[in-house]
mmCIF file of C-alpha atoms in Angstrom:
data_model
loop_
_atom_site.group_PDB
_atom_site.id
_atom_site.type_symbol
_atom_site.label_atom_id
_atom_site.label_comp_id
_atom_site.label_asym_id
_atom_site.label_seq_id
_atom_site.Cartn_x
_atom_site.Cartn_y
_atom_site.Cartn_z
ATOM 1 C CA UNK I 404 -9.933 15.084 -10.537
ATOM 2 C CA UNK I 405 -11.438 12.129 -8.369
ATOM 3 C CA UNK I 406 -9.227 10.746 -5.825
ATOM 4 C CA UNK I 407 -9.163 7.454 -3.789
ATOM 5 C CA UNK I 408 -7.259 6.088 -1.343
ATOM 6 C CA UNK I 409 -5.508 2.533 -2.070
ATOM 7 C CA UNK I 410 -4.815 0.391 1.416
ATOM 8 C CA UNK I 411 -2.185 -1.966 -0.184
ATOM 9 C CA UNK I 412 -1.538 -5.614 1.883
ATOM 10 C CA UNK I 413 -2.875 -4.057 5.246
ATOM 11 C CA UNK I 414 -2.854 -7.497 6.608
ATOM 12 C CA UNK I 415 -2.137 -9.836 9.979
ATOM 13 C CA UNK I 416 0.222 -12.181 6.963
ATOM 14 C CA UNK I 417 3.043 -10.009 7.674
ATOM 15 C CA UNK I 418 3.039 -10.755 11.208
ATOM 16 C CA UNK I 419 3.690 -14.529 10.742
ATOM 17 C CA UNK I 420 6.992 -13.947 8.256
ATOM 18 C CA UNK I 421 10.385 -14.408 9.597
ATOM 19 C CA UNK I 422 11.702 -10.666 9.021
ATOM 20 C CA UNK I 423 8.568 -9.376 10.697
ATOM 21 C CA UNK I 424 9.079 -6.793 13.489
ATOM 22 C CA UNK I 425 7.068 -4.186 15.666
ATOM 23 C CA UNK I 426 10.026 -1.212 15.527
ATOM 24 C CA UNK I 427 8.157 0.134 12.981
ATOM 25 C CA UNK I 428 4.629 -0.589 12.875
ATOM 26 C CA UNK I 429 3.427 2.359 15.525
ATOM 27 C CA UNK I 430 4.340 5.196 13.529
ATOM 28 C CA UNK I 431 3.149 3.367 10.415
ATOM 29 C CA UNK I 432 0.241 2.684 11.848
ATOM 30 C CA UNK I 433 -0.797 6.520 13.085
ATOM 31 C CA UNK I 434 -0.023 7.781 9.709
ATOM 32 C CA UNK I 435 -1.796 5.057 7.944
ATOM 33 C CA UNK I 436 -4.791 5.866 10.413
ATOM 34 C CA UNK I 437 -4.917 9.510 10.219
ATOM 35 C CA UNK I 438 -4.639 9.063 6.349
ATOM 36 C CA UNK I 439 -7.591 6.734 6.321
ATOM 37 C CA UNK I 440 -10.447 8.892 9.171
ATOM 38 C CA UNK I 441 -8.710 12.247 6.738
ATOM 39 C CA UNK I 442 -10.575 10.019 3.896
ATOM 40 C CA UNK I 443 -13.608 8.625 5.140
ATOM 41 C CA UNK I 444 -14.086 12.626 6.644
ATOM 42 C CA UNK I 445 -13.377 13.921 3.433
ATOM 43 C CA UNK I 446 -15.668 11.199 1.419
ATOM 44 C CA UNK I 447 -13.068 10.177 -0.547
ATOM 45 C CA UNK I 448 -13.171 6.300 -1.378
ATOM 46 C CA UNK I 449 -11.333 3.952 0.030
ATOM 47 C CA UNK I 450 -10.188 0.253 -1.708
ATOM 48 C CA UNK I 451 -8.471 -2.545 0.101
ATOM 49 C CA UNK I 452 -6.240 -4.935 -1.380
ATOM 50 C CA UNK I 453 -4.976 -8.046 0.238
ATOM 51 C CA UNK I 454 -2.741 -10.170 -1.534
ATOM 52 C CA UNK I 455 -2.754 -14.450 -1.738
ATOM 53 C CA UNK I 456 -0.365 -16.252 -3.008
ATOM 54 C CA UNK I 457 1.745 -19.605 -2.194
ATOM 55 C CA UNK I 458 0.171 -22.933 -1.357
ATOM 56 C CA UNK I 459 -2.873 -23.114 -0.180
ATOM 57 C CA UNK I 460 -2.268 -24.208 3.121
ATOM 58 C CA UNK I 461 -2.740 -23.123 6.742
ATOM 59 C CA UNK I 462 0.978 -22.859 7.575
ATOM 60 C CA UNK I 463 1.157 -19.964 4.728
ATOM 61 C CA UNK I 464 0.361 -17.020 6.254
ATOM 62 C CA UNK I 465 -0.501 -15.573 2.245
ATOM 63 C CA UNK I 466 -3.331 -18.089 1.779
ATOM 64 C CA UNK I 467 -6.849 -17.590 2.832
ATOM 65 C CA UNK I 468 -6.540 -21.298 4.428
ATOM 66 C CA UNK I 469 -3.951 -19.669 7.441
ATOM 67 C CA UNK I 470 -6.781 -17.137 8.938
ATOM 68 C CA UNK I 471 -3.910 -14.055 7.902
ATOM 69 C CA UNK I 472 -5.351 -12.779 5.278
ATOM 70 C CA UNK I 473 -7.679 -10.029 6.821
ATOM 71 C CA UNK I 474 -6.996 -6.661 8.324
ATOM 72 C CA UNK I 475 -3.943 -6.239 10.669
ATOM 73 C CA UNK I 476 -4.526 -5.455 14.364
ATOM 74 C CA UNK I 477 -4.602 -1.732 14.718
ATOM 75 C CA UNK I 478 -5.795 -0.590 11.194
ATOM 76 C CA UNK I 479 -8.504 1.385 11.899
ATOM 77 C CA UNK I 480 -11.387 -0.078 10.505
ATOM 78 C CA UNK I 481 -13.350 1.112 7.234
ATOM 79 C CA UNK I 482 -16.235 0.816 4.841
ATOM 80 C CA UNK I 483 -13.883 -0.224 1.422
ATOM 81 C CA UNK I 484 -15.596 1.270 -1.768
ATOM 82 C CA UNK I 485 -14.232 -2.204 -2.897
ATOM 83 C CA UNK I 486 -11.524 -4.921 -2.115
ATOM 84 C CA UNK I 487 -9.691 -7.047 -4.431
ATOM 85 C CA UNK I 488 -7.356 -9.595 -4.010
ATOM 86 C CA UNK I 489 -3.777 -9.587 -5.585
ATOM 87 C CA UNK I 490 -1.823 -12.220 -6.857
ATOM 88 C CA UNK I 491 1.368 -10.352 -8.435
ATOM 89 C CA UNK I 492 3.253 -6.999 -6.780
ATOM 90 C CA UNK I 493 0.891 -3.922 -8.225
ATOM 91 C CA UNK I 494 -2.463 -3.888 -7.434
ATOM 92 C CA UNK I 495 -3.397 -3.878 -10.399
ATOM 93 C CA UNK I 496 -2.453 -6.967 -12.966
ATOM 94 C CA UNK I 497 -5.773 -9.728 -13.045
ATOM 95 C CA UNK I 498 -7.718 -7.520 -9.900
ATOM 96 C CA UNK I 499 -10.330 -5.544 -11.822
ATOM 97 C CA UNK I 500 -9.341 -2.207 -9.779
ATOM 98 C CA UNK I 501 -8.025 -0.199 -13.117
ATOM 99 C CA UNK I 502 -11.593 -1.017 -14.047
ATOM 100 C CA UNK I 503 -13.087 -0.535 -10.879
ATOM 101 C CA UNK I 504 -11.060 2.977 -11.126
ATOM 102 C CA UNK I 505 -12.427 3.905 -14.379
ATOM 103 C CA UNK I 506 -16.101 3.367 -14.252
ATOM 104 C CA UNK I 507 -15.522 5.467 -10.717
ATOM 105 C CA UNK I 508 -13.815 8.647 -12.264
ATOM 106 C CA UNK I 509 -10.962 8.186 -10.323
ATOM 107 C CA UNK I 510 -7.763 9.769 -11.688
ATOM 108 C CA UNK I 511 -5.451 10.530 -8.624
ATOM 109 C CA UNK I 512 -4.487 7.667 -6.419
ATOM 110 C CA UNK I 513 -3.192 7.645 -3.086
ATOM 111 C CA UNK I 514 -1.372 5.141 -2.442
ATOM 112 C CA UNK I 515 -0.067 3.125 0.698
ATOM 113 C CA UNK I 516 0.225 -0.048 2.740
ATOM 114 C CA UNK I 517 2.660 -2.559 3.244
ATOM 115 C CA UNK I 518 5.558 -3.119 1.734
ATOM 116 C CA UNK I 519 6.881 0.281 0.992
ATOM 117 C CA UNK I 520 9.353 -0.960 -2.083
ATOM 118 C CA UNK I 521 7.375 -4.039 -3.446
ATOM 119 C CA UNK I 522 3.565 -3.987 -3.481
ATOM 120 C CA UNK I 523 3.151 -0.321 -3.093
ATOM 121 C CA UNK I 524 6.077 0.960 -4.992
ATOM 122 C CA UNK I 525 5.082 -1.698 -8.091
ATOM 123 C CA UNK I 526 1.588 -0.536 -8.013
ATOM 124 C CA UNK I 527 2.777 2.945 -8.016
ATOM 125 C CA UNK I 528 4.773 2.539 -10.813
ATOM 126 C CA UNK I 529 2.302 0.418 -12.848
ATOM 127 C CA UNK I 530 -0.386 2.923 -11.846
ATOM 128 C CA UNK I 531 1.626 5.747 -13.485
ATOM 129 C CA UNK I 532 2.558 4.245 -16.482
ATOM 130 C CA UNK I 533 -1.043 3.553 -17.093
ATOM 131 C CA UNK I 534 -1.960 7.048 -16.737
ATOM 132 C CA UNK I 535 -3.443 7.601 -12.956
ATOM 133 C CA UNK I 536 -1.327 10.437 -10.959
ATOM 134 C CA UNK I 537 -0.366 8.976 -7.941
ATOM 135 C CA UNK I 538 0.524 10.768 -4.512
ATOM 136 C CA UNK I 539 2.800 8.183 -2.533
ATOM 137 C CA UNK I 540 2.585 8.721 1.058
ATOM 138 C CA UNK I 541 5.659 7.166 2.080
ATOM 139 C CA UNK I 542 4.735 7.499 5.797
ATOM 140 C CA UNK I 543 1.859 5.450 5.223
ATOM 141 C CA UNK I 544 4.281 3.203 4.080
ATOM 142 C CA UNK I 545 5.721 0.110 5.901
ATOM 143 C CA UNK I 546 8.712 -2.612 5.127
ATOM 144 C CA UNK I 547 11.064 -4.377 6.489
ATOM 145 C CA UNK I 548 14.646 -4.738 7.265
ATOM 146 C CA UNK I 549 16.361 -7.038 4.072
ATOM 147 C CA UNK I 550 20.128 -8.118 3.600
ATOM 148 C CA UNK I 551 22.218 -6.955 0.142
ATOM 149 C CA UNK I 552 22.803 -9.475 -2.807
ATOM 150 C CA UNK I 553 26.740 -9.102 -0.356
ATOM 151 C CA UNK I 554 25.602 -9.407 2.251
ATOM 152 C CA UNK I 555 25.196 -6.387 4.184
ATOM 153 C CA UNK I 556 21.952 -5.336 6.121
ATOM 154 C CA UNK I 557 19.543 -2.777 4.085
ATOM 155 C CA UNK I 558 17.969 -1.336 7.016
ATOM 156 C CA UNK I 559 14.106 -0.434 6.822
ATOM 157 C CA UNK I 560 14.565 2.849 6.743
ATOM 158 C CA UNK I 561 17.315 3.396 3.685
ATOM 159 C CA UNK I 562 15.274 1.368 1.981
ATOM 160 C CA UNK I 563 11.951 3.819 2.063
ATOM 161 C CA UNK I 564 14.407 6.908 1.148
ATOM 162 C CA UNK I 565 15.561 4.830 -1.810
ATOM 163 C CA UNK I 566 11.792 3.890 -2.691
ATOM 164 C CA UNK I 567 11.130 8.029 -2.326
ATOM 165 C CA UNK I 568 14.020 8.880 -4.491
ATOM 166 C CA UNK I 569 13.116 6.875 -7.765
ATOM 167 C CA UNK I 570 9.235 7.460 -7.421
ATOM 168 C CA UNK I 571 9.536 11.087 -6.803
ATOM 169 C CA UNK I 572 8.639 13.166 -9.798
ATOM 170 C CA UNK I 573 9.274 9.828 -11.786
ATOM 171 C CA UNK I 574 5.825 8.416 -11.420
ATOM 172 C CA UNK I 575 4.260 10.027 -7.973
ATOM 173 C CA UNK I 576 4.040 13.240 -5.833
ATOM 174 C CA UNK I 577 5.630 12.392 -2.527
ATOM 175 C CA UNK I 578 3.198 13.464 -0.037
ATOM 176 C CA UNK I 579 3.122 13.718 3.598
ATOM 177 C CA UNK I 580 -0.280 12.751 5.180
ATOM 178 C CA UNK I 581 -1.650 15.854 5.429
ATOM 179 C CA UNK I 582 -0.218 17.184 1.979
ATOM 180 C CA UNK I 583 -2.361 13.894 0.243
ATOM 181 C CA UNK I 584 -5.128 15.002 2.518
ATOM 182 C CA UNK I 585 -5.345 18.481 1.140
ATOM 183 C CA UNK I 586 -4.723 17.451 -2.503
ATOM 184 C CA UNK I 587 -7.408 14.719 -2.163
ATOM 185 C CA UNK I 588 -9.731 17.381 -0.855
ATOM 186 C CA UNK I 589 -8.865 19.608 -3.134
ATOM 187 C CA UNK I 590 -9.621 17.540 -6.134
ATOM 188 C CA UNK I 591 -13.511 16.365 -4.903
ATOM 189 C CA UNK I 592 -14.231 19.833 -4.161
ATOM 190 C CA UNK I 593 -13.555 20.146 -8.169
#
């Protein structure tokens, strides 16, 4: 089974939001490296998404008009297969990846990028229910602290286990890097 690797909302726009932080972004970045060079060495395809949305105006850092939407600083950079821009959460409603997907033989995703519980855990589940199996790398995974409906802080990193728990064996194979390495391999060698 054909794998590829999805880089979900990799961008500088995140940078420029209020909730924004570095604590994080290190270790996100290393695993979201090593999973990309383990691709590219392994030739298995790579697509970028970026998502737009809001006004269309420089001071949105989610239009094209602010100069944010492009890769962030410290990706390491990559020949895409493809990239498509995103409108909506999952990665794929009105993108043309599921087709993009098909006509490529892919039928295991990889998925990753920023953030952990909305873009990448949406496309995960959308992905699933349309039939891809998904590894979900949550290491390659970035978000953000948020505050509670009460009130109370939702730290960063309770909300990745809680994005782990309801994917796992739900609708992906939680994966470290080097576990969706080996299982990409695995499946282009077949």
């Amino acid at each position: 089974m054909k794998t590829c690797l999805i880089v979900i909302d990799v961008q500088e726009s995140f940078r420029h939001r209020p909730y924004s932080t570095e604590r994080d972004m290190g270790a996100y970045l290393a695993a979201q490296n090593a999973l990309i060079d383990g691709c590219r060495e392994a030739g298995v395809p790579i697509v970028r998404v970026f998502h737009v949305d809001g006004p269309t105006t420089a001071d949105n850092p989610f239009a094209v008009e602010s100069g944010h939407v492009r890769p962030l600083k410290g990706l390491a950079p990559f020949d895409a297969a493809e990239t498509f821009t995103k409108h909506r959460h999952s990665a794929l409603v009105n993108t043309g990846l599921d087709v993009w997907l098909t006509q490529n033989g892919i039928g295991r995703l990889i998925v990753s990028g920023i953030r952990t519980e909305q873009c990448c855990e949406t496309t995960t589940r959308h992905a699933s229910d349309l039939g891809w199996q998904v590894d979900y790398v949550t290491d390659a995974t970035l978000t953000f602290d948020m505050t509670q409906p009460d009130g109370r802080p939702l730290p960063a990193a309770e909300i990745k286990d809680r994005t782990a728990t309801v994917l796992q064996d739900r609708f992906a194979t939680l994966c470290s890097v080097p576990q969706a390495l080996e299982r990409a391999r695995a499946s282009q060698a077949a």
